[in-house]
Every structure is written in C-alpha cells, then in structure tokens.
C-alpha cells in the first residue's frame, strides 16, 4: 500500500475562470513590468479549458503540496533569505510575437526582472519540457492560446521551478521550495520569473527527481487516465499502442507493468531500432514491432501467444492514418480505440467492417478536459499513485536530453531551436530546457 504523500491541503482554493485569468496576469508581471495586466473578465471557452489544464494543480496536489518546514524539496536544508546582491536581475526567455513555424517565430531574449514585492517570489526554473502541445500552440493550431503581453508570449506550459527569493509578506512559500505554475500559459521556457506567491503551488515529492516532477502533469497523467477510464482492465489483459517511444508511450508501458497488464507496442523504423526496442523492453514492454512488421504473420502469431484466447481490449493512438488502422485491427470484439494525438496529421482510417462486425468503440481523450471535470480526490489519488511509483523506482524519467537555456543569447537561441527541431522530428528523446549545465540522461 502506498504511503500517502498528503500532509496538508494547499491554502489556495480551486480557481474560478476569472480568478485564474487574474493569476495568469499576475504571473506575467515578472517579465514585462509591474502594471501590465491582461483582462480579468470571463475568458472564452477555449481559454477556460486552457486554464483548467494546469489550474487543476490547485486542487490536484492536496497529496503532493504541503507546507514543509526545514528542508527544500530536494531534501537539502534551505536558506530563509537570499541576498539581493546575488539574486539575478534579468532572465533569458523563449518568446514569440506571432503564430507560425517555431524555427521562424521563436527567439531568445534577455529581459529584466522586476524587484520582489512583499507578496511576490522569485523562482528559478529547474526543468521545462518541450511538449507537442507547446509546438502546436506556437503554430497557432492548439485550442488553448497563450497569454500575450505587449504582443509577446513566452513558450512552455509545463515545468518545475525553485523559489530563490521571497517577499516580506509571503506566507505560503520559502526559499528552496520546489513549485509548479498554478495555471497553463504561465510561460515556463525561461530561466527566472517574479510573480505573486499565489501563482505557484508547492510540491512535496521528496525522493522524486526534478525531471520526473517537471514532466508529471501532462504525459504520465494522460497514460494513467487512458489505462483507467475506458476499459476495466484486469491483471493479464493486454493493451496495444502506437507512438510507444513518446513520453506517453513510455508511461503506458510502465504503468501497465505495475498493474500486471501486457503491452504491445508499435514504433516507427529507425537506424537504432535494436537499441530502441531494448530500451522499451527494459521499461516493461512485452512486444515491440515497427509499423512495417505489425501486419506480418509472425507478428500475429506473437500477439496470439502473448494474449492467449483473448485479444487486446484497449488500443491507444497518437499517430493517426494507417498506424491508427493497425492498432484497430489488433483489438478484440468490443475493444476501445482511444486517440489522444495525431502526429502524422493524417485522419483516422478505420475500416467499416471493424465498426459493424467487432463493435469497435472509437473515443478521444484530452487531459485538459479530464482535469476540468473531475474531483479533487481523483486528481490527488492519481498523482499520489504516480509519485509512489517514481519513489519506488517503478516509473523512470522519460528518455530525455537536457538543453541549456543559459549563457549568451545567441548560444541559448541555437540550443532552443535545435531542441524544438528535434522535438518536432518525433523520434527524439524528450527535450527539456534547464538553466544550468547538465549532460544527457
């Protein structure tokens, strides 16, 4: 039985749409000036959905947020203050002023940080992932739109930061705390930020790495919900997925292993195929096939040997096109085919016969919608379980590269654009921006 990570409920109540918009406005002040607010009137439906994507953290972390005295989130003693003489006065940030191809519209700029007012804190971002949704948002094709201040937005919707300075009236945070942004649209692709303490939520996940905490709210949560919400899977049941090397795919493999489920994984062919297959099997994958292999008689035989008399009940699709068809053909009667992405940008191609004769169920899943609709307890239970797996060594960090957002502007911009290009290629490891030097992991 997992020990609960809950020790205290966050002091901030779940936000209304308007209060969340205010939180976004307050959060953005740290980079562009103290009196530049966005509207706090009721946002559009898509904006409200975007706010829900990570505004859920206010209620999602009663099991993972706490007022923790004496030690920082990494287990080290923290200082009670920082010297203004050593505290940074500017930050590098990845920004864009118009929607378009990331290589054309993204740039890195150095921006001043405002002084830390009494109720404000200064944070340093430790790890900020580059997710597909971030790229779609920059392209202007994602339903959730970023917050533009003076015509400029900062990229990134997910990330982990550490408090490095606190204002005299701050009560909920202390220097050394690890925190997550309260809302989506905060702009996590930067080194530092100054914002009201209410813009952040403290995370209590001792024994869990910065990378794991920084990446938990999107991909692991998506995998968790899809394995939980569509089919009542029992130990020994099988699931099939494409895009298995993605961060969600890696999470599906590991959660399935913990639950005693078998996983059939489809990936694209690549030069380092043997290495990739070995890596996925080390995570717990039972079978791994390329798109070209999946229709071969030998593959059908291997899947039958794995599943016995049954067939997979759940199929997960993040690619679309023929790859989605391959997933559908493997499912048994009454199976659920769940789409959560469309990396190929091709529509689903599902044979009519599968719908008529096998009663195939076609569904879609969007993590933002789940966060907006479900209860505080359900969110807390999910995050507790995920952090428990991580602490127990049963859920690893995603395969990733740490990308330096530091040094000269030109160097940082080159690093960022190269990382975004790798992320768009689809077969690269997760690209994660960091504000200090690291190697690959």
CSV table of N, CA and C in Angstrom, one decimal, residues 47-158:
chain,number,residue,atom,x,y,z
A,47,UNK,N,-10.1,29.5,-23.6
A,47,UNK,CA,-9.2,30.0,-22.6
A,47,UNK,C,-9.5,29.3,-21.2
A,48,UNK,N,-10.8,29.1,-21.0
A,48,UNK,CA,-11.2,28.4,-19.7
A,48,UNK,C,-10.6,27.0,-19.7
A,49,UNK,N,-10.7,26.4,-20.8
A,49,UNK,CA,-10.2,25.0,-20.9
A,49,UNK,C,-8.7,25.0,-20.7
A,50,UNK,N,-8.0,26.0,-21.2
A,50,UNK,CA,-6.6,26.1,-21.1
A,50,UNK,C,-6.2,26.3,-19.6
A,51,UNK,N,-6.9,27.2,-19.0
A,51,UNK,CA,-6.7,27.5,-17.6
A,51,UNK,C,-6.8,26.2,-16.8
A,52,UNK,N,-7.8,25.4,-17.1
A,52,UNK,CA,-8.1,24.1,-16.4
A,52,UNK,C,-6.9,23.1,-16.5
A,53,UNK,N,-6.2,23.2,-17.6
A,53,UNK,CA,-5.1,22.2,-17.9
A,53,UNK,C,-4.1,22.1,-16.8
A,54,UNK,N,-3.7,23.3,-16.2
A,54,UNK,CA,-2.8,23.2,-15.1
A,54,UNK,C,-3.3,23.9,-13.9
A,55,UNK,N,-4.4,24.7,-14.0
A,55,UNK,CA,-5.0,25.3,-12.9
A,55,UNK,C,-5.6,24.2,-12.0
A,56,UNK,N,-5.8,23.0,-12.5
A,56,UNK,CA,-6.1,21.8,-11.7
A,56,UNK,C,-5.1,21.6,-10.6
A,57,UNK,N,-3.9,22.1,-10.7
A,57,UNK,CA,-2.9,21.8,-9.7
A,57,UNK,C,-3.3,22.3,-8.4
A,58,UNK,N,-4.1,23.4,-8.4
A,58,UNK,CA,-4.5,24.0,-7.1
A,58,UNK,C,-5.3,22.9,-6.2
A,59,UNK,N,-6.0,22.1,-6.9
A,59,UNK,CA,-6.7,21.0,-6.2
A,59,UNK,C,-6.2,19.7,-6.4
A,60,UNK,N,-5.3,19.5,-7.4
A,60,UNK,CA,-4.8,18.2,-7.8
A,60,UNK,C,-3.7,17.8,-6.8
A,61,UNK,N,-3.1,18.7,-6.1
A,61,UNK,CA,-1.9,18.4,-5.3
A,61,UNK,C,-2.2,18.4,-3.8
A,62,UNK,N,-3.4,18.1,-3.3
A,62,UNK,CA,-3.5,18.1,-1.8
A,62,UNK,C,-2.7,16.9,-1.3
A,63,UNK,N,-2.3,16.0,-2.2
A,63,UNK,CA,-1.5,14.9,-1.7
A,63,UNK,C,0.0,15.2,-2.0
A,64,UNK,N,0.3,16.2,-2.7
A,64,UNK,CA,1.7,16.4,-3.1
A,64,UNK,C,2.1,17.8,-2.8
A,65,UNK,N,1.2,18.7,-2.3
A,65,UNK,CA,1.6,20.0,-1.9
A,65,UNK,C,1.5,20.1,-0.4
A,66,UNK,N,2.4,20.8,0.2
A,66,UNK,CA,2.4,20.9,1.7
A,66,UNK,C,3.2,22.1,2.1
A,67,UNK,N,2.9,22.5,3.3
A,67,UNK,CA,3.8,23.5,4.0
A,67,UNK,C,4.9,22.7,4.7
A,68,UNK,N,6.1,22.8,4.2
A,68,UNK,CA,7.1,21.9,4.6
A,68,UNK,C,8.2,22.7,5.2
A,69,UNK,N,8.5,22.6,6.5
A,69,UNK,CA,9.4,23.4,7.2
A,69,UNK,C,10.8,22.7,7.3
A,70,UNK,N,11.8,23.5,7.2
A,70,UNK,CA,13.1,23.0,7.5
A,70,UNK,C,14.0,22.5,6.3
A,71,UNK,N,13.3,21.9,5.3
A,71,UNK,CA,14.1,21.4,4.1
A,71,UNK,C,13.5,21.8,2.8
A,72,UNK,N,14.3,21.9,1.8
A,72,UNK,CA,13.9,22.2,0.5
A,72,UNK,C,13.3,20.9,-0.1
A,73,UNK,N,12.6,21.1,-1.3
A,73,UNK,CA,12.0,20.0,-2.0
A,73,UNK,C,13.0,18.9,-2.3
A,74,UNK,N,14.3,19.2,-2.4
A,74,UNK,CA,15.2,18.1,-2.8
A,74,UNK,C,15.8,17.5,-1.6
A,75,UNK,N,15.3,17.8,-0.4
A,75,UNK,CA,15.8,17.2,0.8
A,75,UNK,C,16.9,17.9,1.5
A,76,UNK,N,17.4,19.0,0.9
A,76,UNK,CA,18.5,19.8,1.4
A,76,UNK,C,18.0,20.9,2.3
A,77,UNK,N,18.7,21.3,3.4
A,77,UNK,CA,18.3,22.4,4.1
A,77,UNK,C,18.2,23.7,3.3
A,78,UNK,N,17.2,24.5,3.5
A,78,UNK,CA,17.2,25.7,2.7
A,78,UNK,C,17.4,27.0,3.5
A,79,UNK,N,17.9,28.0,2.8
A,79,UNK,CA,18.1,29.3,3.5
A,79,UNK,C,16.8,30.0,3.6
A,80,UNK,N,16.7,30.9,4.6
A,80,UNK,CA,15.5,31.6,4.8
A,80,UNK,C,15.4,32.9,4.0
A,81,UNK,N,16.5,33.4,3.5
A,81,UNK,CA,16.5,34.5,2.6
A,81,UNK,C,17.6,34.4,1.6
A,82,UNK,N,17.6,35.2,0.6
A,82,UNK,CA,18.7,35.3,-0.4
A,82,UNK,C,19.1,36.7,-0.5
A,83,UNK,N,20.4,36.9,-0.8
A,83,UNK,CA,20.9,38.3,-0.9
A,83,UNK,C,20.5,38.9,-2.2
A,84,UNK,N,20.0,40.1,-2.1
A,84,UNK,CA,19.6,40.8,-3.4
A,84,UNK,C,20.8,41.1,-4.2
A,85,UNK,N,22.0,41.1,-3.6
A,85,UNK,CA,23.2,41.3,-4.4
A,85,UNK,C,23.5,40.1,-5.3
A,86,UNK,N,23.1,38.9,-4.9
A,86,UNK,CA,23.4,37.7,-5.7
A,86,UNK,C,22.2,37.3,-6.5
A,87,UNK,N,21.0,37.8,-6.2
A,87,UNK,CA,19.8,37.4,-6.9
A,87,UNK,C,19.8,37.9,-8.3
A,88,UNK,N,19.4,37.1,-9.3
A,88,UNK,CA,19.5,37.6,-10.7
A,88,UNK,C,18.5,38.8,-11.0
A,89,UNK,N,18.9,39.7,-11.8
A,89,UNK,CA,18.1,40.8,-12.1
A,89,UNK,C,17.5,40.8,-13.6
A,90,UNK,N,17.9,39.7,-14.3
A,90,UNK,CA,17.4,39.5,-15.7
A,90,UNK,C,17.3,38.0,-16.0
A,91,UNK,N,16.6,37.7,-17.0
A,91,UNK,CA,16.3,36.3,-17.4
A,91,UNK,C,16.4,36.2,-18.9
A,92,UNK,N,16.8,35.0,-19.3
A,92,UNK,CA,16.6,34.6,-20.7
A,92,UNK,C,15.2,34.0,-20.8
A,93,UNK,N,14.5,34.3,-21.9
A,93,UNK,CA,13.2,33.7,-22.1
A,93,UNK,C,13.0,33.4,-23.6
A,94,UNK,N,12.3,32.3,-23.9
A,94,UNK,CA,12.0,31.9,-25.2
A,94,UNK,C,10.6,32.5,-25.6
A,95,UNK,N,10.6,33.4,-26.5
A,95,UNK,CA,9.4,34.2,-26.8
A,95,UNK,C,9.0,34.1,-28.2
A,96,UNK,N,7.7,34.5,-28.5
A,96,UNK,CA,7.2,34.7,-29.9
A,96,UNK,C,6.2,35.7,-29.9
A,97,UNK,N,6.1,36.4,-31.0
A,97,UNK,CA,5.1,37.5,-31.2
A,97,UNK,C,4.0,37.3,-32.2
A,98,UNK,N,4.2,36.1,-32.9
A,98,UNK,CA,3.2,35.7,-33.9
A,98,UNK,C,3.2,34.2,-34.0
A,99,UNK,N,2.0,33.7,-34.4
A,99,UNK,CA,2.0,32.2,-34.6
A,99,UNK,C,2.7,31.9,-35.9
A,100,UNK,N,3.3,30.7,-36.0
A,100,UNK,CA,3.9,30.3,-37.2
A,100,UNK,C,4.9,29.1,-36.9
A,101,UNK,N,5.7,28.7,-37.9
A,101,UNK,CA,6.7,27.7,-37.7
A,101,UNK,C,7.7,28.1,-36.5
A,102,UNK,N,7.9,27.2,-35.6
A,102,UNK,CA,8.8,27.6,-34.5
A,102,UNK,C,10.1,28.1,-34.9
A,103,UNK,N,10.7,27.5,-35.9
A,103,UNK,CA,12.0,28.0,-36.4
A,103,UNK,C,12.0,29.4,-36.9
A,104,UNK,N,10.8,29.9,-37.3
A,104,UNK,CA,10.7,31.3,-37.8
A,104,UNK,C,10.3,32.3,-36.8
A,105,UNK,N,9.5,31.8,-35.8
A,105,UNK,CA,8.9,32.8,-34.9
A,105,UNK,C,9.5,32.8,-33.5
A,106,UNK,N,10.2,31.8,-33.1
A,106,UNK,CA,10.8,31.7,-31.8
A,106,UNK,C,12.1,32.5,-31.7
A,107,UNK,N,12.3,33.2,-30.6
A,107,UNK,CA,13.6,33.8,-30.4
A,107,UNK,C,13.9,33.8,-28.9
A,108,UNK,N,15.1,33.9,-28.5
A,108,UNK,CA,15.5,34.0,-27.1
A,108,UNK,C,15.9,35.5,-26.8
A,109,UNK,N,15.4,36.0,-25.8
A,109,UNK,CA,15.7,37.4,-25.4
A,109,UNK,C,16.1,37.5,-23.9
A,110,UNK,N,16.9,38.5,-23.6
A,110,UNK,CA,17.2,38.8,-22.2
A,110,UNK,C,16.3,39.9,-21.7
A,111,UNK,N,15.6,39.6,-20.6
A,111,UNK,CA,14.6,40.6,-20.2
A,111,UNK,C,14.8,40.9,-18.7
A,112,UNK,N,14.6,42.1,-18.3
A,112,UNK,CA,14.8,42.5,-16.9
A,112,UNK,C,13.7,41.8,-16.0
A,113,UNK,N,14.1,41.6,-14.7
A,113,UNK,CA,13.2,41.1,-13.7
A,113,UNK,C,12.9,42.2,-12.8
A,114,UNK,N,11.6,42.4,-12.4
A,114,UNK,CA,11.2,43.4,-11.5
A,114,UNK,C,11.6,43.1,-10.1
A,115,UNK,N,11.7,44.1,-9.2
A,115,UNK,CA,12.0,43.8,-7.8
A,115,UNK,C,10.9,42.9,-7.2
A,116,UNK,N,11.3,42.1,-6.2
A,116,UNK,CA,10.4,41.2,-5.5
A,116,UNK,C,9.6,42.0,-4.5
A,117,UNK,N,8.3,42.2,-4.8
A,117,UNK,CA,7.4,43.0,-3.9
A,117,UNK,C,7.0,42.1,-2.7
A,118,UNK,N,6.4,42.7,-1.7
A,118,UNK,CA,6.1,41.9,-0.4
A,118,UNK,C,5.4,40.6,-0.6
A,119,UNK,N,4.5,40.5,-1.5
A,119,UNK,CA,3.7,39.2,-1.7
A,119,UNK,C,4.2,38.4,-2.8
A,120,UNK,N,5.4,38.8,-3.4
A,120,UNK,CA,5.9,38.1,-4.6
A,120,UNK,C,7.1,37.2,-4.2
A,121,UNK,N,7.4,36.3,-5.2
A,121,UNK,CA,8.6,35.4,-5.0
A,121,UNK,C,9.3,35.4,-6.3
A,122,UNK,N,10.6,35.2,-6.3
A,122,UNK,CA,11.4,35.0,-7.4
A,122,UNK,C,11.8,33.5,-7.5
A,123,UNK,N,11.6,32.9,-8.7
A,123,UNK,CA,11.8,31.5,-8.9
A,123,UNK,C,12.8,31.2,-10.0
A,124,UNK,N,13.5,30.1,-9.9
A,124,UNK,CA,14.4,29.7,-11.0
A,124,UNK,C,13.8,28.4,-11.5
A,125,UNK,N,13.6,28.4,-12.8
A,125,UNK,CA,13.1,27.1,-13.5
A,125,UNK,C,14.2,26.1,-13.6
A,126,UNK,N,13.9,24.9,-13.0
A,126,UNK,CA,14.8,23.8,-13.0
A,126,UNK,C,14.7,22.9,-14.2
A,127,UNK,N,13.5,22.8,-14.7
A,127,UNK,CA,13.3,21.9,-15.8
A,127,UNK,C,12.0,22.2,-16.5
A,128,UNK,N,12.0,22.5,-17.8
A,128,UNK,CA,10.8,22.9,-18.6
A,128,UNK,C,10.7,22.1,-19.8
A,129,UNK,N,9.8,21.1,-19.9
A,129,UNK,CA,9.8,20.2,-21.1
A,129,UNK,C,9.3,20.9,-22.3
A,130,UNK,N,9.7,20.4,-23.5
A,130,UNK,CA,9.1,20.8,-24.8
A,130,UNK,C,8.1,19.7,-25.2
A,131,UNK,N,6.8,20.0,-25.1
A,131,UNK,CA,5.8,19.0,-25.4
A,131,UNK,C,5.2,19.3,-26.8
A,132,UNK,N,4.6,18.3,-27.4
A,132,UNK,CA,3.9,18.6,-28.7
A,132,UNK,C,2.9,19.7,-28.6
A,133,UNK,N,2.1,19.7,-27.5
A,133,UNK,CA,1.1,20.8,-27.4
A,133,UNK,C,1.8,22.2,-27.4
A,134,UNK,N,3.0,22.3,-26.9
A,134,UNK,CA,3.7,23.6,-26.9
A,134,UNK,C,4.0,24.0,-28.3
A,135,UNK,N,4.4,23.1,-29.1
A,135,UNK,CA,4.7,23.4,-30.5
A,135,UNK,C,3.5,23.7,-31.3
A,136,UNK,N,2.4,23.0,-31.1
A,136,UNK,CA,1.1,23.3,-31.7
A,136,UNK,C,0.6,24.7,-31.3
A,137,UNK,N,0.9,25.0,-30.0
A,137,UNK,CA,0.4,26.3,-29.5
A,137,UNK,C,1.2,27.5,-30.3
A,138,UNK,N,2.5,27.3,-30.5
A,138,UNK,CA,3.3,28.3,-31.2
A,138,UNK,C,2.8,28.4,-32.6
A,139,UNK,N,2.5,27.2,-33.2
A,139,UNK,CA,2.0,27.2,-34.6
A,139,UNK,C,0.6,27.8,-34.7
A,140,UNK,N,-0.1,28.0,-33.6
A,140,UNK,CA,-1.5,28.5,-33.6
A,140,UNK,C,-2.6,27.5,-33.9
A,141,UNK,N,-2.2,26.2,-33.8
A,141,UNK,CA,-3.2,25.2,-34.2
A,141,UNK,C,-3.7,24.5,-32.9
A,142,UNK,N,-3.3,24.9,-31.7
A,142,UNK,CA,-3.8,24.3,-30.5
A,142,UNK,C,-5.0,25.1,-30.0
A,143,UNK,N,-6.0,24.3,-29.4
A,143,UNK,CA,-7.2,25.1,-28.9
A,143,UNK,C,-6.9,26.1,-27.8
A,144,UNK,N,-5.9,25.8,-27.0
A,144,UNK,CA,-5.6,26.7,-25.9
A,144,UNK,C,-4.6,27.7,-26.5
A,145,UNK,N,-4.8,29.0,-26.3
A,145,UNK,CA,-4.0,30.1,-26.8
A,145,UNK,C,-3.1,30.6,-25.6
A,146,UNK,N,-1.9,31.0,-25.9
A,146,UNK,CA,-1.0,31.6,-24.9
A,146,UNK,C,-1.5,33.0,-24.5
A,147,UNK,N,-0.9,33.5,-23.4
A,147,UNK,CA,-1.2,34.9,-23.0
A,147,UNK,C,-0.1,35.8,-23.6
A,148,UNK,N,-0.6,36.8,-24.4
A,148,UNK,CA,0.3,37.7,-25.0
A,148,UNK,C,0.4,39.0,-24.1
A,149,UNK,N,1.5,39.4,-23.7
A,149,UNK,CA,1.7,40.7,-23.0
A,149,UNK,C,2.5,41.6,-23.9
A,150,UNK,N,2.0,42.8,-24.2
A,150,UNK,CA,2.6,43.7,-25.1
A,150,UNK,C,3.0,43.0,-26.4
A,151,UNK,N,2.1,42.1,-26.9
A,151,UNK,CA,2.3,41.5,-28.2
A,151,UNK,C,3.3,40.3,-28.2
A,152,UNK,N,3.7,39.9,-27.0
A,152,UNK,CA,4.7,38.8,-26.9
A,152,UNK,C,4.3,37.8,-25.9
A,153,UNK,N,4.5,36.5,-26.2
A,153,UNK,CA,4.2,35.4,-25.3
A,153,UNK,C,5.5,34.6,-25.0
A,154,UNK,N,5.5,34.0,-23.9
A,154,UNK,CA,6.6,33.1,-23.5
A,154,UNK,C,6.2,31.6,-23.8
A,155,UNK,N,7.0,30.8,-24.4
A,155,UNK,CA,6.6,29.5,-24.7
A,155,UNK,C,6.6,28.6,-23.4
A,156,UNK,N,6.0,27.4,-23.5
A,156,UNK,CA,6.1,26.5,-22.4
A,156,UNK,C,4.9,26.5,-21.5
A,157,UNK,N,4.3,25.3,-21.2
A,157,UNK,CA,3.2,25.2,-20.3
A,157,UNK,C,3.4,24.3,-19.1
A,158,UNK,N,4.5,23.6,-19.1
A,158,UNK,CA,4.8,22.7,-18.0
A,158,UNK,C,6.2,22.9,-17.5
